[in-house]
Amino acid sequence: MSTAKIRLFVEHPLAQGQSVPITKEQAHYLFGVMRKGVGDDLLLFDGQNGEWRGTVTQTGKRGGELGVIEQTRPQHNPPDLWLLFAPIKKARTDFIVEKAAEMGAARICPIQTDFTNSDRIRQDRLQAHAVEAAEQCGGTFVPEVTALAKLDKLISDWPEDRQLMFCDESLAGAAETLGAAAGNKWAILIGPEGGFSESERSRLHALTFAHAVSLGPRILRADTAAVAAMTVWQQVIGDWS
């Protein structure tokens, strides 16, 4: 087993004996911040082929090269779960993306609702947070962070085979039993800080694939709700059960 403490996501297919180029930013982190040099070990993953032990074979200020030695863990993909959430303040949006990646979301979808406070996101920055979370938590999969989409458009184009866990703060304790719902393709929908509008709530409750749930007797902040909802889903339906 490797004792390497650094894990690095690379956008390059990994296989034994492969040479892997790294980016300028990764070179700065490895050689400038962590002071790694030729011959030092680290762990690599590409999101598709598991985790591998690698070694630094070439250093440089603008790049470098790593050699792939052996696989240390097989690929483990999360359940087919999407997290839909309305962006909030920057740091708290970052938190939601990081925790969703750690807790096993396969896709992270920022959405715009009637009461969403933000009408734009930095998709590349949020994707970088998802990568960092996967590197730190030991995962071998990095969820995609999609572009900001309007909730009504997303619902109109919803795939028929995907169930939706709709977290409705107005239920105050009432909830459906998720275990009774069929299918292994799911999404969790978290509303904005101001909650869903009445028209959004009515439409969601009318959808045959939507399952309204409560996250307890207290109204949670959006970032707390995301973690709570993913915990409930993972324990009842996901790979924690």
PDB file of C-alpha atoms in Angstrom:
ATOM      1  CA  MET A   1       0.000   0.000   0.000  1.00  0.00           C
ATOM      2  CA  SER A   2       1.293   3.442  -0.874  1.00  0.00           C
ATOM      3  CA  THR A   3       2.130   5.897   1.933  1.00  0.00           C
ATOM      4  CA  ALA A   4       1.820   8.896  -0.401  1.00  0.00           C
ATOM      5  CA  LYS A   5      -0.289  11.685   1.126  1.00  0.00           C
ATOM      6  CA  ILE A   6      -0.864  13.766  -1.995  1.00  0.00           C
ATOM      7  CA  ARG A   7      -3.749  12.807  -4.307  1.00  0.00           C
ATOM      8  CA  LEU A   8      -4.001  14.484  -7.682  1.00  0.00           C
ATOM      9  CA  PHE A   9      -6.766  14.406 -10.287  1.00  0.00           C
ATOM     10  CA  VAL A  10      -5.401  14.303 -13.841  1.00  0.00           C
ATOM     11  CA  GLU A  11      -7.269  14.645 -17.124  1.00  0.00           C
ATOM     12  CA  HIS A  12      -5.286  11.845 -18.712  1.00  0.00           C
ATOM     13  CA  PRO A  13      -6.174   8.117 -18.887  1.00  0.00           C
ATOM     14  CA  LEU A  14      -4.198   6.160 -16.313  1.00  0.00           C
ATOM     15  CA  ALA A  15      -2.568   2.779 -16.892  1.00  0.00           C
ATOM     16  CA  GLN A  16       0.560   1.051 -15.683  1.00  0.00           C
ATOM     17  CA  GLY A  17       3.680   2.514 -17.276  1.00  0.00           C
ATOM     18  CA  GLN A  18       1.847   5.583 -18.573  1.00  0.00           C
ATOM     19  CA  SER A  19       3.529   9.001 -18.611  1.00  0.00           C
ATOM     20  CA  VAL A  20       1.229  11.783 -17.484  1.00  0.00           C
ATOM     21  CA  PRO A  21       1.814  15.499 -18.166  1.00  0.00           C
ATOM     22  CA  ILE A  22       0.624  17.965 -15.541  1.00  0.00           C
ATOM     23  CA  THR A  23      -0.617  21.533 -15.809  1.00  0.00           C
ATOM     24  CA  LYS A  24       1.154  24.708 -14.759  1.00  0.00           C
ATOM     25  CA  GLU A  25      -1.124  24.989 -11.719  1.00  0.00           C
ATOM     26  CA  GLN A  26      -0.432  21.389 -10.679  1.00  0.00           C
ATOM     27  CA  ALA A  27       3.311  21.934 -11.137  1.00  0.00           C
ATOM     28  CA  HIS A  28       3.169  24.995  -8.880  1.00  0.00           C
ATOM     29  CA  TYR A  29       1.305  23.002  -6.234  1.00  0.00           C
ATOM     30  CA  LEU A  30       3.583  19.945  -6.373  1.00  0.00           C
ATOM     31  CA  PHE A  31       6.955  21.588  -6.800  1.00  0.00           C
ATOM     32  CA  GLY A  32       6.465  25.090  -5.408  1.00  0.00           C
ATOM     33  CA  VAL A  33       4.052  24.516  -2.522  1.00  0.00           C
ATOM     34  CA  MET A  34       4.610  20.872  -1.539  1.00  0.00           C
ATOM     35  CA  ARG A  35       8.307  20.854  -2.493  1.00  0.00           C
ATOM     36  CA  LYS A  36       8.107  17.530  -4.301  1.00  0.00           C
ATOM     37  CA  GLY A  37      10.895  16.418  -6.604  1.00  0.00           C
ATOM     38  CA  VAL A  38      11.918  13.641  -8.973  1.00  0.00           C
ATOM     39  CA  GLY A  39      11.324  10.229  -7.407  1.00  0.00           C
ATOM     40  CA  ASP A  40       8.669  11.347  -4.927  1.00  0.00           C
ATOM     41  CA  ASP A  41       5.464   9.320  -4.773  1.00  0.00           C
ATOM     42  CA  LEU A  42       1.865  10.521  -5.021  1.00  0.00           C
ATOM     43  CA  LEU A  43      -1.560   9.091  -5.777  1.00  0.00           C
ATOM     44  CA  LEU A  44      -3.355   9.764  -9.054  1.00  0.00           C
ATOM     45  CA  PHE A  45      -6.889   9.313 -10.350  1.00  0.00           C
ATOM     46  CA  ASP A  46      -8.628  10.284 -13.585  1.00  0.00           C
ATOM     47  CA  GLY A  47     -12.264   9.707 -12.613  1.00  0.00           C
ATOM     48  CA  GLN A  48     -12.579   6.527 -14.698  1.00  0.00           C
ATOM     49  CA  ASN A  49      -9.761   4.071 -13.971  1.00  0.00           C
ATOM     50  CA  GLY A  50      -9.419   3.992 -10.197  1.00  0.00           C
ATOM     51  CA  GLU A  51      -6.513   5.242  -8.113  1.00  0.00           C
ATOM     52  CA  TRP A  52      -2.857   4.711  -9.019  1.00  0.00           C
ATOM     53  CA  ARG A  53       0.510   5.168  -7.379  1.00  0.00           C
ATOM     54  CA  GLY A  54       2.659   7.506  -9.391  1.00  0.00           C
ATOM     55  CA  THR A  55       6.039   9.141  -9.136  1.00  0.00           C
ATOM     56  CA  VAL A  56       7.489  12.457 -10.248  1.00  0.00           C
ATOM     57  CA  THR A  57       9.704  11.914 -13.279  1.00  0.00           C
ATOM     58  CA  GLN A  58      10.178  15.485 -14.469  1.00  0.00           C
ATOM     59  CA  THR A  59       9.802  18.878 -12.782  1.00  0.00           C
ATOM     60  CA  GLY A  60       9.425  22.383 -14.147  1.00  0.00           C
ATOM     61  CA  LYS A  61       7.905  25.789 -13.359  1.00  0.00           C
ATOM     62  CA  ARG A  62       5.346  25.519 -16.140  1.00  0.00           C
ATOM     63  CA  GLY A  63       4.653  21.811 -16.056  1.00  0.00           C
ATOM     64  CA  GLY A  64       6.134  18.422 -15.385  1.00  0.00           C
ATOM     65  CA  GLU A  65       5.635  14.717 -15.878  1.00  0.00           C
ATOM     66  CA  LEU A  66       4.513  11.834 -13.697  1.00  0.00           C
ATOM     67  CA  GLY A  67       5.002   8.114 -14.160  1.00  0.00           C
ATOM     68  CA  VAL A  68       2.199   5.652 -13.333  1.00  0.00           C
ATOM     69  CA  ILE A  69       3.428   2.637 -11.368  1.00  0.00           C
ATOM     70  CA  GLU A  70       0.550   0.495 -10.069  1.00  0.00           C
ATOM     71  CA  GLN A  71      -3.139   0.612  -9.251  1.00  0.00           C
ATOM     72  CA  THR A  72      -3.889   1.090  -5.562  1.00  0.00           C
ATOM     73  CA  ARG A  73      -7.723   1.111  -5.671  1.00  0.00           C
ATOM     74  CA  PRO A  74     -10.308   0.134  -8.277  1.00  0.00           C
ATOM     75  CA  GLN A  75     -12.760   2.648  -9.713  1.00  0.00           C
ATOM     76  CA  HIS A  76     -15.765   3.336  -7.479  1.00  0.00           C
ATOM     77  CA  ASN A  77     -18.586   5.369  -8.976  1.00  0.00           C
ATOM     78  CA  PRO A  78     -21.322   6.954  -6.859  1.00  0.00           C
ATOM     79  CA  PRO A  79     -25.035   6.225  -7.273  1.00  0.00           C
ATOM     80  CA  ASP A  80     -26.761   7.940 -10.192  1.00  0.00           C
ATOM     81  CA  LEU A  81     -27.765  10.937  -8.086  1.00  0.00           C
ATOM     82  CA  TRP A  82     -28.012  14.581  -9.160  1.00  0.00           C
ATOM     83  CA  LEU A  83     -28.046  17.461  -6.701  1.00  0.00           C
ATOM     84  CA  LEU A  84     -30.053  20.479  -7.850  1.00  0.00           C
ATOM     85  CA  PHE A  85     -29.626  23.627  -5.760  1.00  0.00           C
ATOM     86  CA  ALA A  86     -30.102  27.373  -6.060  1.00  0.00           C
ATOM     87  CA  PRO A  87     -26.801  29.270  -5.726  1.00  0.00           C
ATOM     88  CA  ILE A  88     -26.447  31.422  -2.612  1.00  0.00           C
ATOM     89  CA  LYS A  89     -23.520  33.416  -1.227  1.00  0.00           C
ATOM     90  CA  LYS A  90     -20.172  32.493  -2.749  1.00  0.00           C
ATOM     91  CA  ALA A  91     -18.602  30.678   0.209  1.00  0.00           C
ATOM     92  CA  ARG A  92     -21.785  28.748   0.974  1.00  0.00           C
ATOM     93  CA  THR A  93     -22.242  27.748  -2.677  1.00  0.00           C
ATOM     94  CA  ASP A  94     -18.661  26.481  -2.634  1.00  0.00           C
ATOM     95  CA  PHE A  95     -19.523  24.495   0.502  1.00  0.00           C
ATOM     96  CA  ILE A  96     -22.523  22.844  -1.175  1.00  0.00           C
ATOM     97  CA  VAL A  97     -20.438  21.769  -4.179  1.00  0.00           C
ATOM     98  CA  GLU A  98     -17.634  20.422  -1.994  1.00  0.00           C
ATOM     99  CA  LYS A  99     -19.959  18.433   0.261  1.00  0.00           C
ATOM    100  CA  ALA A 100     -21.974  17.094  -2.677  1.00  0.00           C
ATOM    101  CA  ALA A 101     -18.757  15.758  -4.221  1.00  0.00           C
ATOM    102  CA  GLU A 102     -17.680  14.205  -0.909  1.00  0.00           C
ATOM    103  CA  MET A 103     -21.069  12.642  -0.204  1.00  0.00           C
ATOM    104  CA  GLY A 104     -21.522  10.928  -3.553  1.00  0.00           C
ATOM    105  CA  ALA A 105     -23.355  13.122  -6.052  1.00  0.00           C
ATOM    106  CA  ALA A 106     -22.816  12.065  -9.661  1.00  0.00           C
ATOM    107  CA  ARG A 107     -23.839  15.470 -11.041  1.00  0.00           C
ATOM    108  CA  ILE A 108     -24.178  18.896  -9.417  1.00  0.00           C
ATOM    109  CA  CYS A 109     -26.703  21.225 -11.052  1.00  0.00           C
ATOM    110  CA  PRO A 110     -27.013  24.891 -10.038  1.00  0.00           C
ATOM    111  CA  ILE A 111     -30.547  26.099 -10.793  1.00  0.00           C
ATOM    112  CA  GLN A 112     -32.337  29.416 -11.024  1.00  0.00           C
ATOM    113  CA  THR A 113     -35.701  29.586  -9.271  1.00  0.00           C
ATOM    114  CA  ASP A 114     -38.149  32.439  -8.769  1.00  0.00           C
ATOM    115  CA  PHE A 115     -36.369  33.477  -5.565  1.00  0.00           C
ATOM    116  CA  THR A 116     -32.749  32.617  -6.450  1.00  0.00           C
ATOM    117  CA  ASN A 117     -30.448  35.421  -5.291  1.00  0.00           C
ATOM    118  CA  SER A 118     -27.752  34.870  -7.918  1.00  0.00           C
ATOM    119  CA  ASP A 119     -28.290  34.898 -11.678  1.00  0.00           C
ATOM    120  CA  ARG A 120     -24.795  33.715 -12.616  1.00  0.00           C
ATOM    121  CA  ILE A 121     -22.095  31.323 -11.434  1.00  0.00           C
ATOM    122  CA  ARG A 122     -18.456  30.604 -12.223  1.00  0.00           C
ATOM    123  CA  GLN A 123     -18.871  27.068 -13.504  1.00  0.00           C
ATOM    124  CA  ASP A 124     -15.117  26.530 -13.884  1.00  0.00           C
ATOM    125  CA  ARG A 125     -14.459  27.607 -10.288  1.00  0.00           C
ATOM    126  CA  LEU A 126     -17.183  25.338  -8.912  1.00  0.00           C
ATOM    127  CA  GLN A 127     -15.850  22.423 -10.987  1.00  0.00           C
ATOM    128  CA  ALA A 128     -12.407  23.046  -9.481  1.00  0.00           C
ATOM    129  CA  HIS A 129     -13.958  22.819  -6.001  1.00  0.00           C
ATOM    130  CA  ALA A 130     -15.494  19.461  -6.931  1.00  0.00           C
ATOM    131  CA  VAL A 131     -12.079  18.218  -8.071  1.00  0.00           C
ATOM    132  CA  GLU A 132     -10.412  19.393  -4.857  1.00  0.00           C
ATOM    133  CA  ALA A 133     -13.089  17.695  -2.762  1.00  0.00           C
ATOM    134  CA  ALA A 134     -12.563  14.391  -4.584  1.00  0.00           C
ATOM    135  CA  GLU A 135      -8.796  14.686  -4.126  1.00  0.00           C
ATOM    136  CA  GLN A 136      -9.137  15.275  -0.391  1.00  0.00           C
ATOM    137  CA  CYS A 137     -11.848  12.733   0.458  1.00  0.00           C
ATOM    138  CA  GLY A 138     -10.242   9.761  -1.302  1.00  0.00           C
ATOM    139  CA  GLY A 139     -12.814   9.459  -4.069  1.00  0.00           C
ATOM    140  CA  THR A 140     -12.043   8.132  -7.529  1.00  0.00           C
ATOM    141  CA  PHE A 141     -14.925   9.971  -9.260  1.00  0.00           C
ATOM    142  CA  VAL A 142     -15.389  13.697  -9.910  1.00  0.00           C
ATOM    143  CA  PRO A 143     -18.983  14.886 -10.411  1.00  0.00           C
ATOM    144  CA  GLU A 144     -19.751  17.243 -13.266  1.00  0.00           C
ATOM    145  CA  VAL A 145     -20.869  20.744 -12.275  1.00  0.00           C
ATOM    146  CA  THR A 146     -23.322  21.887 -14.936  1.00  0.00           C
ATOM    147  CA  ALA A 147     -24.106  25.396 -16.143  1.00  0.00           C
ATOM    148  CA  LEU A 148     -26.802  27.391 -14.346  1.00  0.00           C
ATOM    149  CA  ALA A 149     -30.228  26.335 -15.647  1.00  0.00           C
ATOM    150  CA  LYS A 150     -33.753  27.611 -15.009  1.00  0.00           C
ATOM    151  CA  LEU A 151     -35.841  25.262 -12.882  1.00  0.00           C
ATOM    152  CA  ASP A 152     -38.927  25.438 -15.113  1.00  0.00           C
ATOM    153  CA  LYS A 153     -36.889  24.535 -18.212  1.00  0.00           C
ATOM    154  CA  LEU A 154     -35.168  21.695 -16.374  1.00  0.00           C
ATOM    155  CA  ILE A 155     -38.481  20.256 -15.204  1.00  0.00           C
ATOM    156  CA  SER A 156     -39.992  20.556 -18.693  1.00  0.00           C
ATOM    157  CA  ASP A 157     -37.139  18.467 -20.129  1.00  0.00           C
ATOM    158  CA  TRP A 158     -36.982  16.012 -17.210  1.00  0.00           C
ATOM    159  CA  PRO A 159     -36.072  12.390 -18.105  1.00  0.00           C
ATOM    160  CA  GLU A 160     -38.971  10.036 -17.443  1.00  0.00           C
ATOM    161  CA  ASP A 161     -36.851   7.427 -15.675  1.00  0.00           C
ATOM    162  CA  ARG A 162     -35.400   9.752 -13.001  1.00  0.00           C
ATOM    163  CA  GLN A 163     -37.129  10.276  -9.644  1.00  0.00           C
ATOM    164  CA  LEU A 164     -36.967  13.635  -7.872  1.00  0.00           C
ATOM    165  CA  MET A 165     -36.666  14.086  -4.110  1.00  0.00           C
ATOM    166  CA  PHE A 166     -38.169  17.525  -3.574  1.00  0.00           C
ATOM    167  CA  CYS A 167     -37.281  19.087  -0.203  1.00  0.00           C
ATOM    168  CA  ASP A 168     -40.311  21.178   0.771  1.00  0.00           C
ATOM    169  CA  GLU A 169     -39.774  23.318   3.864  1.00  0.00           C
ATOM    170  CA  SER A 170     -43.535  23.920   4.148  1.00  0.00           C
ATOM    171  CA  LEU A 171     -44.245  20.279   5.079  1.00  0.00           C
ATOM    172  CA  ALA A 172     -42.934  20.665   8.658  1.00  0.00           C
ATOM    173  CA  GLY A 173     -42.535  16.999   9.465  1.00  0.00           C
ATOM    174  CA  ALA A 174     -44.685  15.237   6.884  1.00  0.00           C
ATOM    175  CA  ALA A 175     -42.844  13.192   4.286  1.00  0.00           C
ATOM    176  CA  GLU A 176     -43.207  10.453   1.750  1.00  0.00           C
ATOM    177  CA  THR A 177     -41.423   7.146   2.225  1.00  0.00           C
ATOM    178  CA  LEU A 178     -38.572   7.220  -0.259  1.00  0.00           C
ATOM    179  CA  GLY A 179     -37.995   3.490  -0.031  1.00  0.00           C
ATOM    180  CA  ALA A 180     -41.324   2.850  -1.740  1.00  0.00           C
ATOM    181  CA  ALA A 181     -40.283   4.753  -4.878  1.00  0.00           C
ATOM    182  CA  ALA A 182     -38.950   2.693  -7.749  1.00  0.00           C
ATOM    183  CA  GLY A 183     -35.842   3.316  -9.817  1.00  0.00           C
ATOM    184  CA  ASN A 184     -32.142   3.861  -9.234  1.00  0.00           C
ATOM    185  CA  LYS A 185     -31.871   7.207 -11.039  1.00  0.00           C
ATOM    186  CA  TRP A 186     -32.578  10.094  -8.707  1.00  0.00           C
ATOM    187  CA  ALA A 187     -32.167  13.809  -8.135  1.00  0.00           C
ATOM    188  CA  ILE A 188     -32.434  15.935  -4.993  1.00  0.00           C
ATOM    189  CA  LEU A 189     -33.881  19.451  -5.275  1.00  0.00           C
ATOM    190  CA  ILE A 190     -32.955  22.092  -2.697  1.00  0.00           C
ATOM    191  CA  GLY A 191     -34.673  25.479  -2.850  1.00  0.00           C
ATOM    192  CA  PRO A 192     -33.187  28.977  -2.467  1.00  0.00           C
ATOM    193  CA  GLU A 193     -32.865  30.949   0.771  1.00  0.00           C
ATOM    194  CA  GLY A 194     -36.338  32.420   0.243  1.00  0.00           C
ATOM    195  CA  GLY A 195     -37.882  29.020  -0.429  1.00  0.00           C
ATOM    196  CA  PHE A 196     -39.891  28.002  -3.483  1.00  0.00           C
ATOM    197  CA  SER A 197     -42.615  30.245  -4.847  1.00  0.00           C
ATOM    198  CA  GLU A 198     -46.197  29.023  -4.578  1.00  0.00           C
ATOM    199  CA  SER A 199     -46.360  28.364  -8.319  1.00  0.00           C
ATOM    200  CA  GLU A 200     -43.123  26.332  -8.203  1.00  0.00           C
ATOM    201  CA  ARG A 201     -44.330  24.357  -5.187  1.00  0.00           C
ATOM    202  CA  SER A 202     -47.673  23.600  -6.818  1.00  0.00           C
ATOM    203  CA  ARG A 203     -46.025  22.442 -10.012  1.00  0.00           C
ATOM    204  CA  LEU A 204     -43.534  20.236  -8.168  1.00  0.00           C
ATOM    205  CA  HIS A 205     -46.233  18.580  -6.084  1.00  0.00           C
ATOM    206  CA  ALA A 206     -48.169  17.775  -9.273  1.00  0.00           C
ATOM    207  CA  LEU A 207     -45.274  15.921 -10.921  1.00  0.00           C
ATOM    208  CA  THR A 208     -45.629  12.144 -10.945  1.00  0.00           C
ATOM    209  CA  PHE A 209     -41.881  11.604 -10.526  1.00  0.00           C
ATOM    210  CA  ALA A 210     -41.487  14.090  -7.625  1.00  0.00           C
ATOM    211  CA  HIS A 211     -41.482  12.952  -3.991  1.00  0.00           C
ATOM    212  CA  ALA A 212     -41.981  15.747  -1.464  1.00  0.00           C
ATOM    213  CA  VAL A 213     -40.026  15.270   1.770  1.00  0.00           C
ATOM    214  CA  SER A 214     -39.441  17.205   4.951  1.00  0.00           C
ATOM    215  CA  LEU A 215     -36.019  17.627   6.528  1.00  0.00           C
ATOM    216  CA  GLY A 216     -37.445  17.879  10.024  1.00  0.00           C
ATOM    217  CA  PRO A 217     -39.347  20.386  12.157  1.00  0.00           C
ATOM    218  CA  ARG A 218     -36.931  23.282  11.575  1.00  0.00           C
ATOM    219  CA  ILE A 219     -36.313  25.256   8.392  1.00  0.00           C
ATOM    220  CA  LEU A 220     -32.674  24.678   7.424  1.00  0.00           C
ATOM    221  CA  ARG A 221     -30.297  26.996   5.640  1.00  0.00           C
ATOM    222  CA  ALA A 222     -29.781  25.992   2.018  1.00  0.00           C
ATOM    223  CA  ASP A 223     -26.253  24.642   2.570  1.00  0.00           C
ATOM    224  CA  THR A 224     -27.335  22.673   5.647  1.00  0.00           C
ATOM    225  CA  ALA A 225     -30.363  21.340   3.765  1.00  0.00           C
ATOM    226  CA  ALA A 226     -28.157  20.021   0.951  1.00  0.00           C
ATOM    227  CA  VAL A 227     -26.056  17.979   3.386  1.00  0.00           C
ATOM    228  CA  ALA A 228     -29.111  16.769   5.319  1.00  0.00           C
ATOM    229  CA  ALA A 229     -30.971  15.747   2.160  1.00  0.00           C
ATOM    230  CA  MET A 230     -28.016  13.834   0.740  1.00  0.00           C
ATOM    231  CA  THR A 231     -27.559  12.059   4.075  1.00  0.00           C
ATOM    232  CA  VAL A 232     -31.220  10.984   4.143  1.00  0.00           C
ATOM    233  CA  TRP A 233     -31.130   9.792   0.531  1.00  0.00           C
ATOM    234  CA  GLN A 234     -27.833   7.929   0.887  1.00  0.00           C
ATOM    235  CA  GLN A 235     -29.006   6.104   4.004  1.00  0.00           C
ATOM    236  CA  VAL A 236     -32.378   5.083   2.551  1.00  0.00           C
ATOM    237  CA  ILE A 237     -31.592   4.459  -1.129  1.00  0.00           C
ATOM    238  CA  GLY A 238     -27.917   5.132  -1.861  1.00  0.00           C
ATOM    239  CA  ASP A 239     -24.659   3.323  -1.190  1.00  0.00           C
ATOM    240  CA  TRP A 240     -24.674   3.996   2.563  1.00  0.00           C
ATOM    241  CA  SER A 241     -27.600   1.634   3.143  1.00  0.00           C
TER     242      SER A 241
END
